[in-house]
């Protein structure tokens, strides 16, 4: 049975590097690309209170995720990876990543780190650090 590796992706260079790492080092694995749409990003502006705004915002995020999936999946297939799954979830990224891994027979998580340090890390937190602490499977963080 092949290994199932979860790769959370957000469009960043670090997430792309994580995807490339999996493709290069685990060509026989099933690569599960996970993009989490965080509703907190919609904000609380005057626009956000307009009913159609949240639907349009979600549709834009969904379209961006599909485009991201297309690019990463093409790269994986070009490198010889046969099995790529796409998953789009809505929620808090850290909790969604950990829950998805627990609920879907994931063997390992490989994710990028944004490399924050000092005050910005304290204020903003680190998704990768939180996933490392909470995950029940091995986590590889790519910088």
PDB file of C-alpha atoms in Angstrom:
ATOM      1  CA  UNK A   1       0.000   0.000   0.000  1.00  0.00           C
ATOM      2  CA  UNK A   2       1.371   3.396  -0.925  1.00  0.00           C
ATOM      3  CA  UNK A   3       2.056   6.118   1.568  1.00  0.00           C
ATOM      4  CA  UNK A   4      -0.459   9.000   1.768  1.00  0.00           C
ATOM      5  CA  UNK A   5       1.255  12.353   2.246  1.00  0.00           C
ATOM      6  CA  UNK A   6      -0.728  15.475   3.062  1.00  0.00           C
ATOM      7  CA  UNK A   7       0.655  18.712   1.611  1.00  0.00           C
ATOM      8  CA  UNK A   8      -1.172  21.830   2.822  1.00  0.00           C
ATOM      9  CA  UNK A   9      -0.884  24.484   0.106  1.00  0.00           C
ATOM     10  CA  UNK A  10      -1.615  28.202   0.198  1.00  0.00           C
ATOM     11  CA  UNK A  11       0.053  29.550  -2.920  1.00  0.00           C
ATOM     12  CA  UNK A  12       3.257  30.547  -1.129  1.00  0.00           C
ATOM     13  CA  UNK A  13       6.749  29.688  -2.324  1.00  0.00           C
ATOM     14  CA  UNK A  14       7.216  27.592   0.808  1.00  0.00           C
ATOM     15  CA  UNK A  15       4.127  25.491   0.041  1.00  0.00           C
ATOM     16  CA  UNK A  16       5.362  24.990  -3.521  1.00  0.00           C
ATOM     17  CA  UNK A  17       8.742  23.884  -2.141  1.00  0.00           C
ATOM     18  CA  UNK A  18       6.968  21.387   0.139  1.00  0.00           C
ATOM     19  CA  UNK A  19       5.053  19.984  -2.826  1.00  0.00           C
ATOM     20  CA  UNK A  20       8.251  19.698  -4.867  1.00  0.00           C
ATOM     21  CA  UNK A  21       9.987  17.971  -1.943  1.00  0.00           C
ATOM     22  CA  UNK A  22       7.259  15.315  -1.794  1.00  0.00           C
ATOM     23  CA  UNK A  23       7.288  14.774  -5.558  1.00  0.00           C
ATOM     24  CA  UNK A  24      11.090  14.354  -5.601  1.00  0.00           C
ATOM     25  CA  UNK A  25      11.403  12.204  -2.483  1.00  0.00           C
ATOM     26  CA  UNK A  26       8.196  10.161  -2.525  1.00  0.00           C
ATOM     27  CA  UNK A  27       7.261   9.521  -6.184  1.00  0.00           C
ATOM     28  CA  UNK A  28       5.253   6.399  -5.289  1.00  0.00           C
ATOM     29  CA  UNK A  29       3.154   8.124  -2.624  1.00  0.00           C
ATOM     30  CA  UNK A  30      -0.364   9.419  -2.975  1.00  0.00           C
ATOM     31  CA  UNK A  31      -0.015  13.184  -2.708  1.00  0.00           C
ATOM     32  CA  UNK A  32      -2.996  14.828  -1.016  1.00  0.00           C
ATOM     33  CA  UNK A  33      -3.026  18.564  -1.725  1.00  0.00           C
ATOM     34  CA  UNK A  34      -5.056  20.406   0.906  1.00  0.00           C
ATOM     35  CA  UNK A  35      -6.073  24.035   0.644  1.00  0.00           C
ATOM     36  CA  UNK A  36      -7.923  25.577   3.580  1.00  0.00           C
ATOM     37  CA  UNK A  37     -10.120  28.606   3.029  1.00  0.00           C
ATOM     38  CA  UNK A  38     -10.064  30.569   6.261  1.00  0.00           C
ATOM     39  CA  UNK A  39     -13.334  32.505   6.677  1.00  0.00           C
ATOM     40  CA  UNK A  40     -11.587  34.865   9.101  1.00  0.00           C
ATOM     41  CA  UNK A  41      -9.738  36.294   6.101  1.00  0.00           C
ATOM     42  CA  UNK A  42     -12.997  37.725   4.738  1.00  0.00           C
ATOM     43  CA  UNK A  43     -12.722  40.378   7.417  1.00  0.00           C
ATOM     44  CA  UNK A  44     -15.296  42.597   8.994  1.00  0.00           C
ATOM     45  CA  UNK A  45     -15.360  45.490   6.550  1.00  0.00           C
ATOM     46  CA  UNK A  46     -18.527  47.239   5.424  1.00  0.00           C
ATOM     47  CA  UNK A  47     -18.290  45.127   2.263  1.00  0.00           C
ATOM     48  CA  UNK A  48     -18.304  41.919   4.295  1.00  0.00           C
ATOM     49  CA  UNK A  49     -21.755  42.737   5.640  1.00  0.00           C
ATOM     50  CA  UNK A  50     -23.241  42.726   2.130  1.00  0.00           C
ATOM     51  CA  UNK A  51     -24.764  39.256   1.597  1.00  0.00           C
ATOM     52  CA  UNK A  52     -23.345  38.771  -1.895  1.00  0.00           C
ATOM     53  CA  UNK A  53     -19.828  39.771  -0.793  1.00  0.00           C
ATOM     54  CA  UNK A  54     -19.185  36.604   1.219  1.00  0.00           C
ATOM     55  CA  UNK A  55     -20.375  34.391  -1.619  1.00  0.00           C
ATOM     56  CA  UNK A  56     -18.232  36.258  -4.158  1.00  0.00           C
ATOM     57  CA  UNK A  57     -15.264  36.164  -1.782  1.00  0.00           C
ATOM     58  CA  UNK A  58     -15.653  32.409  -1.322  1.00  0.00           C
ATOM     59  CA  UNK A  59     -15.983  31.821  -5.065  1.00  0.00           C
ATOM     60  CA  UNK A  60     -12.799  33.827  -5.704  1.00  0.00           C
ATOM     61  CA  UNK A  61     -10.928  31.818  -3.070  1.00  0.00           C
ATOM     62  CA  UNK A  62     -12.264  28.570  -4.511  1.00  0.00           C
ATOM     63  CA  UNK A  63     -11.195  29.530  -8.066  1.00  0.00           C
ATOM     64  CA  UNK A  64      -7.730  30.497  -6.828  1.00  0.00           C
ATOM     65  CA  UNK A  65      -7.421  27.140  -5.043  1.00  0.00           C
ATOM     66  CA  UNK A  66      -8.421  25.209  -8.173  1.00  0.00           C
ATOM     67  CA  UNK A  67      -5.808  27.102 -10.205  1.00  0.00           C
ATOM     68  CA  UNK A  68      -3.202  26.322  -7.556  1.00  0.00           C
ATOM     69  CA  UNK A  69      -4.203  22.645  -7.590  1.00  0.00           C
ATOM     70  CA  UNK A  70      -3.941  22.559 -11.404  1.00  0.00           C
ATOM     71  CA  UNK A  71      -0.378  23.904 -11.322  1.00  0.00           C
ATOM     72  CA  UNK A  72       0.840  21.630  -8.525  1.00  0.00           C
ATOM     73  CA  UNK A  73      -0.853  18.554  -9.941  1.00  0.00           C
ATOM     74  CA  UNK A  74       0.692  19.171 -13.386  1.00  0.00           C
ATOM     75  CA  UNK A  75       4.134  19.462 -11.783  1.00  0.00           C
ATOM     76  CA  UNK A  76       3.563  16.218  -9.855  1.00  0.00           C
ATOM     77  CA  UNK A  77       2.409  14.324 -12.946  1.00  0.00           C
ATOM     78  CA  UNK A  78       5.355  15.672 -14.971  1.00  0.00           C
ATOM     79  CA  UNK A  79       7.674  14.256 -12.283  1.00  0.00           C
ATOM     80  CA  UNK A  80       6.023  10.832 -12.518  1.00  0.00           C
ATOM     81  CA  UNK A  81       3.637  10.934  -9.562  1.00  0.00           C
ATOM     82  CA  UNK A  82       0.491   9.051 -10.548  1.00  0.00           C
ATOM     83  CA  UNK A  83      -1.777   9.655  -7.602  1.00  0.00           C
ATOM     84  CA  UNK A  84      -2.734  13.204  -6.616  1.00  0.00           C
ATOM     85  CA  UNK A  85      -5.836  14.097  -4.642  1.00  0.00           C
ATOM     86  CA  UNK A  86      -7.271  17.601  -4.220  1.00  0.00           C
ATOM     87  CA  UNK A  87      -9.042  18.655  -1.066  1.00  0.00           C
ATOM     88  CA  UNK A  88     -10.632  22.029  -0.408  1.00  0.00           C
ATOM     89  CA  UNK A  89     -11.798  22.679   3.156  1.00  0.00           C
ATOM     90  CA  UNK A  90     -13.160  25.680   5.026  1.00  0.00           C
ATOM     91  CA  UNK A  91     -11.977  26.413   8.563  1.00  0.00           C
ATOM     92  CA  UNK A  92      -9.040  27.392  10.720  1.00  0.00           C
ATOM     93  CA  UNK A  93      -5.929  26.124   8.909  1.00  0.00           C
ATOM     94  CA  UNK A  94      -4.142  24.519  11.866  1.00  0.00           C
ATOM     95  CA  UNK A  95      -7.153  22.622  13.148  1.00  0.00           C
ATOM     96  CA  UNK A  96      -8.321  21.640   9.662  1.00  0.00           C
ATOM     97  CA  UNK A  97      -4.909  20.230   8.710  1.00  0.00           C
ATOM     98  CA  UNK A  98      -4.609  18.166  11.892  1.00  0.00           C
ATOM     99  CA  UNK A  99      -8.213  16.924  11.720  1.00  0.00           C
ATOM    100  CA  UNK A 100      -7.924  15.991   8.054  1.00  0.00           C
ATOM    101  CA  UNK A 101      -4.761  13.979   8.719  1.00  0.00           C
ATOM    102  CA  UNK A 102      -6.457  12.143  11.589  1.00  0.00           C
ATOM    103  CA  UNK A 103      -9.654  11.409   9.671  1.00  0.00           C
ATOM    104  CA  UNK A 104      -8.237  10.341   6.283  1.00  0.00           C
ATOM    105  CA  UNK A 105      -5.433   7.815   6.880  1.00  0.00           C
ATOM    106  CA  UNK A 106      -2.597  10.247   6.267  1.00  0.00           C
ATOM    107  CA  UNK A 107       0.872   8.819   6.948  1.00  0.00           C
ATOM    108  CA  UNK A 108       2.833  12.074   6.945  1.00  0.00           C
ATOM    109  CA  UNK A 109       2.355  15.831   6.597  1.00  0.00           C
ATOM    110  CA  UNK A 110       4.849  17.888   4.586  1.00  0.00           C
ATOM    111  CA  UNK A 111       4.349  21.625   4.739  1.00  0.00           C
ATOM    112  CA  UNK A 112       6.135  24.881   4.174  1.00  0.00           C
ATOM    113  CA  UNK A 113       7.136  27.308   6.866  1.00  0.00           C
ATOM    114  CA  UNK A 114       6.920  31.032   6.318  1.00  0.00           C
ATOM    115  CA  UNK A 115      10.031  31.466   8.433  1.00  0.00           C
ATOM    116  CA  UNK A 116       8.715  34.158  10.727  1.00  0.00           C
ATOM    117  CA  UNK A 117      10.726  34.852  13.819  1.00  0.00           C
ATOM    118  CA  UNK A 118      10.710  37.151  16.794  1.00  0.00           C
ATOM    119  CA  UNK A 119       7.733  39.411  17.394  1.00  0.00           C
ATOM    120  CA  UNK A 120       5.872  38.546  14.168  1.00  0.00           C
ATOM    121  CA  UNK A 121       5.945  34.845  15.110  1.00  0.00           C
ATOM    122  CA  UNK A 122       4.643  35.611  18.597  1.00  0.00           C
ATOM    123  CA  UNK A 123       1.887  37.863  17.322  1.00  0.00           C
ATOM    124  CA  UNK A 124       0.883  35.872  14.251  1.00  0.00           C
ATOM    125  CA  UNK A 125       1.653  32.379  15.478  1.00  0.00           C
ATOM    126  CA  UNK A 126       2.963  29.677  13.240  1.00  0.00           C
ATOM    127  CA  UNK A 127       0.670  27.275  11.437  1.00  0.00           C
ATOM    128  CA  UNK A 128       3.538  24.853  10.894  1.00  0.00           C
ATOM    129  CA  UNK A 129       4.606  24.963  14.540  1.00  0.00           C
ATOM    130  CA  UNK A 130       1.068  24.332  15.755  1.00  0.00           C
ATOM    131  CA  UNK A 131       0.609  21.444  13.320  1.00  0.00           C
ATOM    132  CA  UNK A 132       3.907  19.923  14.495  1.00  0.00           C
ATOM    133  CA  UNK A 133       2.719  20.087  18.108  1.00  0.00           C
ATOM    134  CA  UNK A 134      -0.794  18.735  17.486  1.00  0.00           C
ATOM    135  CA  UNK A 135      -0.421  16.204  14.679  1.00  0.00           C
ATOM    136  CA  UNK A 136      -0.484  12.505  15.439  1.00  0.00           C
ATOM    137  CA  UNK A 137       1.589  11.684  12.332  1.00  0.00           C
ATOM    138  CA  UNK A 138       5.139  12.764  11.408  1.00  0.00           C
ATOM    139  CA  UNK A 139       5.428  16.337  10.096  1.00  0.00           C
ATOM    140  CA  UNK A 140       8.208  17.564   7.831  1.00  0.00           C
ATOM    141  CA  UNK A 141       8.569  21.347   7.613  1.00  0.00           C
ATOM    142  CA  UNK A 142      10.233  22.768   4.516  1.00  0.00           C
ATOM    143  CA  UNK A 143      11.867  26.217   4.688  1.00  0.00           C
TER     144      UNK A 143
END
